[in-house]
Coordinates of N, CA and C in Angstrom, one line a residue:
X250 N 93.3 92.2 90.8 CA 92.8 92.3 89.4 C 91.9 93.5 89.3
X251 N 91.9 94.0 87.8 CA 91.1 95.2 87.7 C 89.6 94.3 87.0
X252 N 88.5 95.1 87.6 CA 87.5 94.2 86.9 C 87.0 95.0 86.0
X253 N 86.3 94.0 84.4 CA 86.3 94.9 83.5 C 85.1 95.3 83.4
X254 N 84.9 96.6 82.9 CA 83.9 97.6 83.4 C 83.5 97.8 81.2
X255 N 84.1 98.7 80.8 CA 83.6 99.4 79.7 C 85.1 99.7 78.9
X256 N 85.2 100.0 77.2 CA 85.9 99.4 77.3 C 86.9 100.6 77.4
X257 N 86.4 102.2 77.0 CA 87.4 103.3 77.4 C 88.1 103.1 78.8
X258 N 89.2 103.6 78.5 CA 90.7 103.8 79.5 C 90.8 105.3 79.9
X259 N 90.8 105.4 81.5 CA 91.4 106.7 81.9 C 92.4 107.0 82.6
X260 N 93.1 107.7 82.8 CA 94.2 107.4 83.6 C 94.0 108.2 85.3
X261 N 94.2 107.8 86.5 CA 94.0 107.8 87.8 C 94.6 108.5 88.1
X262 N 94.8 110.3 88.2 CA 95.7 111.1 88.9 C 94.9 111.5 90.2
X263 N 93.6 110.9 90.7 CA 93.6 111.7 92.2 C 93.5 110.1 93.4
X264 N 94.1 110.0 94.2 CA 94.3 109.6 95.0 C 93.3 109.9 96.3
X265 N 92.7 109.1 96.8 CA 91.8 109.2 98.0 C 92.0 108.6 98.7
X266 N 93.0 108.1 100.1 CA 93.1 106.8 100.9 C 92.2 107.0 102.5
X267 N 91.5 106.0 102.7 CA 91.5 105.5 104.0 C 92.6 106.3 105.2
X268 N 92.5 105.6 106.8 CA 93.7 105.8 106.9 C 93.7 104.9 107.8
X269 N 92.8 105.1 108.9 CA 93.0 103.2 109.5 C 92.6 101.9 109.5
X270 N 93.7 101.1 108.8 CA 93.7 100.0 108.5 C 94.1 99.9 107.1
X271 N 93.7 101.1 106.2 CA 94.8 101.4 105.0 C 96.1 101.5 104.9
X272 N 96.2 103.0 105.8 CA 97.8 103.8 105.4 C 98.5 103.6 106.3
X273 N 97.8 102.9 107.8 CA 98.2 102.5 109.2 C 97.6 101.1 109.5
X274 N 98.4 100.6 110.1 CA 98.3 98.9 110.7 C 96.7 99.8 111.9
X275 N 95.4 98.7 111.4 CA 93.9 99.0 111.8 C 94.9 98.9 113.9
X276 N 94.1 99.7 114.2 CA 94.4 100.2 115.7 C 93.2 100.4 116.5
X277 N 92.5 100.7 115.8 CA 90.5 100.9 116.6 C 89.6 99.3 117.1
X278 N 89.6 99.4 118.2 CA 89.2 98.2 118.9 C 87.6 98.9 118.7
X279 N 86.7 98.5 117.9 CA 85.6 99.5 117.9 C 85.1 98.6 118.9
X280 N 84.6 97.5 118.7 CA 84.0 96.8 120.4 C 84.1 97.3 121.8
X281 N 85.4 97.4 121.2 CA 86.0 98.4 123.3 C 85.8 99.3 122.8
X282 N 85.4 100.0 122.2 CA 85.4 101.9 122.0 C 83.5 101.8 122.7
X283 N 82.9 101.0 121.9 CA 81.2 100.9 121.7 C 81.3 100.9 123.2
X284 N 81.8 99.7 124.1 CA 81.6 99.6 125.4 C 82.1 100.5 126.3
X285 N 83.3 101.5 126.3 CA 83.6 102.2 126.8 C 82.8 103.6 126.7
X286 N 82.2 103.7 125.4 CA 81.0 105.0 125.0 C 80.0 104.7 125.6
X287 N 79.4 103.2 125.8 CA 77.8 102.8 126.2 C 77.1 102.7 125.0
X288 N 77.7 102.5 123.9 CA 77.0 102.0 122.9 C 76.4 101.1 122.3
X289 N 75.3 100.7 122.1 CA 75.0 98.9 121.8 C 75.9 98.5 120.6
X290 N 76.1 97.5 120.9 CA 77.5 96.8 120.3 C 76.8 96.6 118.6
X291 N 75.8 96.5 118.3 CA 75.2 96.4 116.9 C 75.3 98.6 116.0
X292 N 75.6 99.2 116.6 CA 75.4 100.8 116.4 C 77.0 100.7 115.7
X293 N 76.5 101.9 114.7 CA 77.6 102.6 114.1 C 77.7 103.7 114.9
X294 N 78.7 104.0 115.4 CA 79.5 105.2 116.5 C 78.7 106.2 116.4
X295 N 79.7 106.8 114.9 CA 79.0 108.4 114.5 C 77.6 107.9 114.3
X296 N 77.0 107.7 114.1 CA 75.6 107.3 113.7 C 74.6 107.6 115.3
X297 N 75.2 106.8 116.0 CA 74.6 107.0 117.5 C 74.9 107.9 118.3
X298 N 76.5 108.7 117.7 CA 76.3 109.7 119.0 C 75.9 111.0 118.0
X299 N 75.4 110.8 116.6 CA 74.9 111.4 116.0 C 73.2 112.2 116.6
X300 N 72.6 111.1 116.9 CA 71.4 110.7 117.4 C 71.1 111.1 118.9
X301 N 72.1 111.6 119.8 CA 71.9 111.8 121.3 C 71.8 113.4 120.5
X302 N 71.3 113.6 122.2 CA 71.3 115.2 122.5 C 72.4 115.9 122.7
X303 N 72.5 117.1 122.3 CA 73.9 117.6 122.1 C 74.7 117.7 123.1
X304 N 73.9 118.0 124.8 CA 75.0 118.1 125.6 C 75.6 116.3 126.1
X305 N 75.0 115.6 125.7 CA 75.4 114.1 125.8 C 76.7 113.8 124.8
X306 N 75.9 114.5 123.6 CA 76.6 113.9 122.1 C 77.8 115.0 122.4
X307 N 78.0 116.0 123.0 CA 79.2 116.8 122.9 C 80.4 116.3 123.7
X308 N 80.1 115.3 125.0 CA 80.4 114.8 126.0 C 81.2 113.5 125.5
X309 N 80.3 112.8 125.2 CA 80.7 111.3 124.0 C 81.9 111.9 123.3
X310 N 81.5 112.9 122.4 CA 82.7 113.1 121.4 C 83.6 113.6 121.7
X311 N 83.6 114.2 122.8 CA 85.5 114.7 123.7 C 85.5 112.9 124.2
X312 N 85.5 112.3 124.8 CA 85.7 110.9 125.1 C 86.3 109.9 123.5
X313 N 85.8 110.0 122.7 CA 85.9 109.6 121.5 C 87.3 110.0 120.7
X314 N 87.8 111.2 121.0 CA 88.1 112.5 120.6 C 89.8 111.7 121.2
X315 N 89.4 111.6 122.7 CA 90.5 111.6 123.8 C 91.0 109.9 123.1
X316 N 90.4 108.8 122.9 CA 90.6 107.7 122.4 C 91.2 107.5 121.3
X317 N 91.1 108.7 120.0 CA 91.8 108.4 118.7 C 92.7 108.8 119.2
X318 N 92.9 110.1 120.1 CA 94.4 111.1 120.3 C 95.4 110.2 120.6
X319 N 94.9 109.2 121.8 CA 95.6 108.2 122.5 C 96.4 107.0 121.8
X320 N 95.6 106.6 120.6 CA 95.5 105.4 119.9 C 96.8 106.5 118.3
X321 N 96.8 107.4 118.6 CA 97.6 108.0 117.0 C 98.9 108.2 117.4
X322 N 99.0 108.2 118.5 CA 100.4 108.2 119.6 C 101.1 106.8 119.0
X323 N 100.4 106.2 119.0 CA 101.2 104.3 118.9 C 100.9 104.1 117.3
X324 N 100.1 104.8 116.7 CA 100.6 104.2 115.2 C 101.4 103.1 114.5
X325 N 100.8 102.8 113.8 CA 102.4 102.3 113.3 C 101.8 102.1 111.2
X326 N 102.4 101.9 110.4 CA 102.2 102.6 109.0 C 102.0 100.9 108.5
X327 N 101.0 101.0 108.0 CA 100.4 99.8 107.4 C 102.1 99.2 106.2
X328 N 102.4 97.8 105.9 CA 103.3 97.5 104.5 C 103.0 98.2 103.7
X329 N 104.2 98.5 103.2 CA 104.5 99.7 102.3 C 103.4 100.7 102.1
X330 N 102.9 101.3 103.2 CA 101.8 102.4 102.8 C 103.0 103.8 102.5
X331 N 104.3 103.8 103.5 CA 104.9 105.0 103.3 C 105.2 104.9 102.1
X332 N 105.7 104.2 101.5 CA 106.8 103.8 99.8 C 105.4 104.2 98.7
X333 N 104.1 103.6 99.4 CA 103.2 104.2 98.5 C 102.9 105.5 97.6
X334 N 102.4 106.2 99.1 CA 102.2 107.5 99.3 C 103.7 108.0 98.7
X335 N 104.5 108.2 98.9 CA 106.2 108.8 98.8 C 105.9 108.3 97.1
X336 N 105.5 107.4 96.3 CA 106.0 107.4 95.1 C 104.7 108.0 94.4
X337 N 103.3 108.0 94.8 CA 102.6 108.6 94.3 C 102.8 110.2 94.2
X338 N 103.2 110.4 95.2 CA 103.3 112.0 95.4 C 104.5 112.4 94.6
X339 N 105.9 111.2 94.5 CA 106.6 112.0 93.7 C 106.3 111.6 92.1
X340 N 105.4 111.2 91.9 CA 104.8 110.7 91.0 C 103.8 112.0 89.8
X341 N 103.4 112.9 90.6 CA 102.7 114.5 90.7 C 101.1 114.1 90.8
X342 N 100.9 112.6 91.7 CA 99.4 112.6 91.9 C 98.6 113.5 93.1
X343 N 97.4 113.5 92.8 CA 96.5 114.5 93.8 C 96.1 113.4 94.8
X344 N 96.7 114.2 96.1 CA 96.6 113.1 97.1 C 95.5 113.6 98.3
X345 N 94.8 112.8 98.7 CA 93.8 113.0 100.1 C 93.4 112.3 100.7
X346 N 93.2 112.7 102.2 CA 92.8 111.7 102.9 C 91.6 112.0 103.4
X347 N 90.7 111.2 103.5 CA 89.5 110.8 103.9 C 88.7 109.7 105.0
X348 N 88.5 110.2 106.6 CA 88.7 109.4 107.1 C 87.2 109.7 108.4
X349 N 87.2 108.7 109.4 CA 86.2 109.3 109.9 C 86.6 109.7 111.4
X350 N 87.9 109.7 111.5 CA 88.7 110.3 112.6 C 88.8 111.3 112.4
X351 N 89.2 112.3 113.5 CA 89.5 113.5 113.4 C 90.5 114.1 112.6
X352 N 90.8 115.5 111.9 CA 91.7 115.7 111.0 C 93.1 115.8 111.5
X353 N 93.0 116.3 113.1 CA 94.1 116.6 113.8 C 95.0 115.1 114.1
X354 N 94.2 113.9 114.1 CA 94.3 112.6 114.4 C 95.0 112.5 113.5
X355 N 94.4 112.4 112.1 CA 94.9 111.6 110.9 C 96.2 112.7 110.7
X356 N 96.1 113.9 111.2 CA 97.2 114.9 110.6 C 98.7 113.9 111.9
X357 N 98.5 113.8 112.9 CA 99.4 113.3 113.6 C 99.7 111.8 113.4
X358 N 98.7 111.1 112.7 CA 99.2 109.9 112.3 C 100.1 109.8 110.8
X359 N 99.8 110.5 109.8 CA 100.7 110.9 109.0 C 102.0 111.4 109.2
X360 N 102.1 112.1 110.2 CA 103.1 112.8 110.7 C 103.9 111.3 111.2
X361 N 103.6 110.6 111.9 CA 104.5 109.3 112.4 C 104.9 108.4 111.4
X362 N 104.1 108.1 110.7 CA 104.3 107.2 109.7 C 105.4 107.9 108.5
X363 N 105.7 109.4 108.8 CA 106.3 109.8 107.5 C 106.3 110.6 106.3
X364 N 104.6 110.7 106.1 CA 104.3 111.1 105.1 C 103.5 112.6 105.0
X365 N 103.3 113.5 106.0 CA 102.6 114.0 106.7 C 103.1 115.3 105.0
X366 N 104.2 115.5 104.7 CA 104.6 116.4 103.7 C 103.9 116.3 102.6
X367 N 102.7 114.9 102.2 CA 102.5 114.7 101.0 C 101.1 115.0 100.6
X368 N 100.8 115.6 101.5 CA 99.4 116.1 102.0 C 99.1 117.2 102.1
X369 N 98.2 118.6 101.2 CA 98.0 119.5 101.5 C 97.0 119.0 102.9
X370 N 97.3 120.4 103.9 CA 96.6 120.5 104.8 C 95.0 120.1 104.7
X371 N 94.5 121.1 103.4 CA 92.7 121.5 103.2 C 92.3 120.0 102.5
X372 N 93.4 118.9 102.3 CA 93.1 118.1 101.5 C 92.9 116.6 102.4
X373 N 93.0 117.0 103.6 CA 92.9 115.5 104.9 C 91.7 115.9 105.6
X374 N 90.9 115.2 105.0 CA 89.3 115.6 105.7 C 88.8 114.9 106.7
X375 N 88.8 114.7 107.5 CA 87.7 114.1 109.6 C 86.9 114.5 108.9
X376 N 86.0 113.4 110.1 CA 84.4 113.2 110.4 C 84.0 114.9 110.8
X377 N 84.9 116.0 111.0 CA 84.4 117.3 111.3 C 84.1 118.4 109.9
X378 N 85.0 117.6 109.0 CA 84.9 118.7 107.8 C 84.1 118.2 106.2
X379 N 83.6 116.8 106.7 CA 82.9 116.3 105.7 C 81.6 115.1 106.2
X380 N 80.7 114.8 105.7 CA 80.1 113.7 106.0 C 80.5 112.4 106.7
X381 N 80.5 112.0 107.3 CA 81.5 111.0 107.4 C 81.1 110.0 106.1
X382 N 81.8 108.8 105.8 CA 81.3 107.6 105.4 C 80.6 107.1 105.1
X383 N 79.5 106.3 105.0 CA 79.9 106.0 103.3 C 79.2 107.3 102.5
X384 N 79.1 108.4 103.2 CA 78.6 109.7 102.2 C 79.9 109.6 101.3
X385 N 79.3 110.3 100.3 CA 80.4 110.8 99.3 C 81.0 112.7 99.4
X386 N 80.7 113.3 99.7 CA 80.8 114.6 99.9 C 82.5 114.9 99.9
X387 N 82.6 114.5 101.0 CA 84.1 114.4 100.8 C 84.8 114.5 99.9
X388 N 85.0 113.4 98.9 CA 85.2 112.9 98.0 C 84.9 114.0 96.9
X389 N 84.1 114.3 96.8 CA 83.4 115.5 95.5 C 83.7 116.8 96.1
X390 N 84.1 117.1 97.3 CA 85.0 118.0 97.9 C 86.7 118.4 97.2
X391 N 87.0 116.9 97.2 CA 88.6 117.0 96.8 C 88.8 117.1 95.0
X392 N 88.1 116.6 94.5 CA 87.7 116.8 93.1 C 87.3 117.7 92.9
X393 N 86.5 118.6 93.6 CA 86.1 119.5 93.1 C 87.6 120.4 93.5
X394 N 88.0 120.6 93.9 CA 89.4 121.6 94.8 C 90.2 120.8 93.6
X395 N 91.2 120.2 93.5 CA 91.8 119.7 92.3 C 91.1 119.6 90.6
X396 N 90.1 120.0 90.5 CA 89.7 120.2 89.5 C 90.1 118.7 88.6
X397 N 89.5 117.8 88.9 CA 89.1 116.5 88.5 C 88.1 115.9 88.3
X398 N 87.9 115.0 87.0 CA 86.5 114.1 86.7 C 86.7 113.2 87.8
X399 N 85.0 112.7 88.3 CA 85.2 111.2 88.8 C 85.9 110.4 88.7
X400 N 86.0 110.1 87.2 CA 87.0 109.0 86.2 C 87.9 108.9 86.6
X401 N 89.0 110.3 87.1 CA 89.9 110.6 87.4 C 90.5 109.9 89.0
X402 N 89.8 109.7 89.3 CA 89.7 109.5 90.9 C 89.9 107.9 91.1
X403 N 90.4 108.0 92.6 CA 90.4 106.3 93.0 C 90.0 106.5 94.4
X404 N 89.0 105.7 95.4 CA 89.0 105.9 96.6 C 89.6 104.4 97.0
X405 N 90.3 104.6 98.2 CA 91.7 103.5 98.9 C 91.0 103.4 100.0
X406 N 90.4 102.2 100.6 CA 90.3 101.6 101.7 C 90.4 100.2 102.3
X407 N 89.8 100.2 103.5 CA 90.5 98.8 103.9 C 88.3 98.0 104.2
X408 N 87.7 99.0 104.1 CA 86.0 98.4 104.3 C 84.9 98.6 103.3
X409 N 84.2 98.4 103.5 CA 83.0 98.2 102.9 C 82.7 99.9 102.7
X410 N 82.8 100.6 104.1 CA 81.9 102.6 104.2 C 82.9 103.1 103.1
X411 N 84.3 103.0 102.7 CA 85.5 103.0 101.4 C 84.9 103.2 100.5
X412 N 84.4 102.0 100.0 CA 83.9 101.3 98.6 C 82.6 102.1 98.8
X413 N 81.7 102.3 99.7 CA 80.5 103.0 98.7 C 80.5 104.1 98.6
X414 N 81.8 104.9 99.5 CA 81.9 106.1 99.5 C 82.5 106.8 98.0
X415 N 83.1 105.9 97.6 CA 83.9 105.5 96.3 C 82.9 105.2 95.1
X416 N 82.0 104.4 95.2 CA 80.7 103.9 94.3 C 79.8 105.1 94.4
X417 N 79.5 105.9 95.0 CA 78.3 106.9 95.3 C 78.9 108.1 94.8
X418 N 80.5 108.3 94.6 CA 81.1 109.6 94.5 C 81.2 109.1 92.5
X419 N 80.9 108.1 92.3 CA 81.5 107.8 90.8 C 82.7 107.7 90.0
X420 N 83.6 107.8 91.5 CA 84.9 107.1 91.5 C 85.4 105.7 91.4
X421 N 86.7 105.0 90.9 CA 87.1 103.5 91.0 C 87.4 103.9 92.3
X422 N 87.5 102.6 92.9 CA 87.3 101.8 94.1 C 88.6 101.0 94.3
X423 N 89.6 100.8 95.4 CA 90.4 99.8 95.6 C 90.4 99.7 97.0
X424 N 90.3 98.0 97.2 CA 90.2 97.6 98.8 C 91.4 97.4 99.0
X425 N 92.0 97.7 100.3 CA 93.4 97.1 100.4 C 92.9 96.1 101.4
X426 N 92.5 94.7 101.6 CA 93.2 93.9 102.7 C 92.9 92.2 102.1
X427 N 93.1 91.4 102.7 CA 93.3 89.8 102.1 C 92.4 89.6 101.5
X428 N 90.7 89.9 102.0 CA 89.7 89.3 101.4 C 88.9 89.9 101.2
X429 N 88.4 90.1 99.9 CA 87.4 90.3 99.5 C 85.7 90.5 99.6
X430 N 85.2 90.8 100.9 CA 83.6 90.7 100.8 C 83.0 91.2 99.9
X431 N 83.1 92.5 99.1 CA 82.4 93.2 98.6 C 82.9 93.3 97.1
X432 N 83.1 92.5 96.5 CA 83.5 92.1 95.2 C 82.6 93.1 94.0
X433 N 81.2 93.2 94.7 CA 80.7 94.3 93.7 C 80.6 95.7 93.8
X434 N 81.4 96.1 94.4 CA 82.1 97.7 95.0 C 83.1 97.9 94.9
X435 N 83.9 96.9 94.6 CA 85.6 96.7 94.4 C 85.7 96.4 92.8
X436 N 86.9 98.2 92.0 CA 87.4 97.8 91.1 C 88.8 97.0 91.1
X437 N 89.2 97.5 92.5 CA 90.8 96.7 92.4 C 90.7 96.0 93.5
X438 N 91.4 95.3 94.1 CA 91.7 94.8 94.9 C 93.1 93.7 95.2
X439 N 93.3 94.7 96.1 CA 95.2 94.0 96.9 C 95.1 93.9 98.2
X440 N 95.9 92.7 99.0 CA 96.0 92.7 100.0 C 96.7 93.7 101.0
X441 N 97.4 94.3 100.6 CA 97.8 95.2 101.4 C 98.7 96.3 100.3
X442 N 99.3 97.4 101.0 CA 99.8 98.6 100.4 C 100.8 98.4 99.3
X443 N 101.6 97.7 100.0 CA 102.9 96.5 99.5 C 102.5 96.0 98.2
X444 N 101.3 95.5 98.0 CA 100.8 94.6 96.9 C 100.1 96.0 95.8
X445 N 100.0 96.5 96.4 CA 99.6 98.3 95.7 C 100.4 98.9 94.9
X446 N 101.4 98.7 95.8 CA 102.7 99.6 95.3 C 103.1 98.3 94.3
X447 N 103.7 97.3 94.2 CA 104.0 96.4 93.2 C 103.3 96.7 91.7
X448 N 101.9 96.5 92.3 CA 101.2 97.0 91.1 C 101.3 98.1 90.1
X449 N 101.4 99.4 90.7 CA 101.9 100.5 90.1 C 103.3 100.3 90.1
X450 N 103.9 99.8 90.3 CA 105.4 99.8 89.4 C 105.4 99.0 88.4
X451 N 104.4 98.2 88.3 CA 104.2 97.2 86.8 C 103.8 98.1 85.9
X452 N 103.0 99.3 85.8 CA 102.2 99.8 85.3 C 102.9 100.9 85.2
X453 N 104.3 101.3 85.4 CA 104.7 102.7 85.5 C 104.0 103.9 86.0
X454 N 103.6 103.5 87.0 CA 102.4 104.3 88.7 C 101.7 105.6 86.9
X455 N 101.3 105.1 86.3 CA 100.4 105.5 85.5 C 98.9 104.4 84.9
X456 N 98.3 104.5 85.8 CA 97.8 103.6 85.9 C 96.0 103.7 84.8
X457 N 95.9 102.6 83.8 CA 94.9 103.0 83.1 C 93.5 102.0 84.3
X458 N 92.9 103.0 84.1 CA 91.3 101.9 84.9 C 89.9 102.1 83.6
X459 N 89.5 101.2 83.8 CA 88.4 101.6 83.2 C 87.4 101.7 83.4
X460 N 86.2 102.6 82.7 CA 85.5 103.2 83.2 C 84.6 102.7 84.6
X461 N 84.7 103.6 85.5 CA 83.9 103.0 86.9 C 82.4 102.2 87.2
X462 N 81.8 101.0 87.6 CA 80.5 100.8 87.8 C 79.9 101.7 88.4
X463 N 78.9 102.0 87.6 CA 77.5 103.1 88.4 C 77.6 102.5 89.6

């Protein structure tokens, strides 16, 4: 359901998806990542190896680095995330990805899943070319490059760093997975890509939202 905000209607031509656990079946064991880095199991990754010293933090991140490479090999494409992507883009929406993996990562995971064509290059942003999560930067990155209002915009994820990254950029918000935690950061919410895609074909993938919560 869309929740109701105000009562003007805009229509959603920029696209911003997640990518694991969104556009790809979730593959990051963070628990085994944290214990294989030596990180206390309560730490946000980038956050802590943010916080080491560089020749430590440079060390961590080829190890980190070597674990997405490894883990984008076996992919596999979340329900209907390809049929998504493939009808938005033939659809003439502004598509990007936003993730906190590497670009080269998310660039070879698109590439398996299918959709790798639907993607300007400068438009699939890693934790290298933007803030990670839940900053907004990114986000006002691809907007600003497509020349789009907030309004215009939707950010697509499967967590909580999504949705504020989405709420802080002054974009609508959609979670993709069963349940709902964060009910007040979420304008849409579907269980999965599959239930996304349904949606926009009820809606003739012209989709009206209204206006976003501050």
């Amino acid at each position: 359901m869309i929740a109701a905000r105000k009562a003007s209607d805009v229509q959603a031509r920029g696209w911003i998806f997640d990518l694991d656990g969104t556009l790809t079946v979730a593959q990051h064991d963070f628990p085994a990542i944290r214990r294989e880095l030596g990180i206390p199991a309560d730490e946000d990754i980038l956050k802590h190896l943010g916080r080491l010293p560089i020749a430590e933090r440079e060390q961590l991140n080829a190890r980190l680095d070597a674990i997405e490479l490894r883990l984008a090999a076996e992919v596999a494409p979340a329900p209907g995330a390809a049929d998504l992507v493939r009808q938005l883009h033939d659809s003439g929406m502004r598509l990007g990805i936003l993730t906190r993996n590497l670009r080269k990562v998310a660039m070879a995971s698109l590439e398996r899943i299918g959709v790798l064509d639907c993607f300007a290059p400068e438009h699939i942003l890693g934790r290298n070319d933007a803030p990670p999560k839940p900053a907004p930067d990114g986000i006002h990155q691809l907007l600003a490059d497509w020349q789009l209002q907030h309004s215009e915009a939707v950010m697509v994820g499967d967590f909580r760093f999504d949705l504020e990254a989405g709420r802080a950029a002054g974009c609508h918000t959609c979670l993709v997975f069963p349940d709902n935690a964060w009910p007040e950061l979420t304008d849409l919410h579907v269980a999965d890509c599959h239930a996304l895609l349904a949606y926009l074909r009820r809606v003739t993938c012209s989709v009206a939202w209204t206006d976003p919560q501050p």
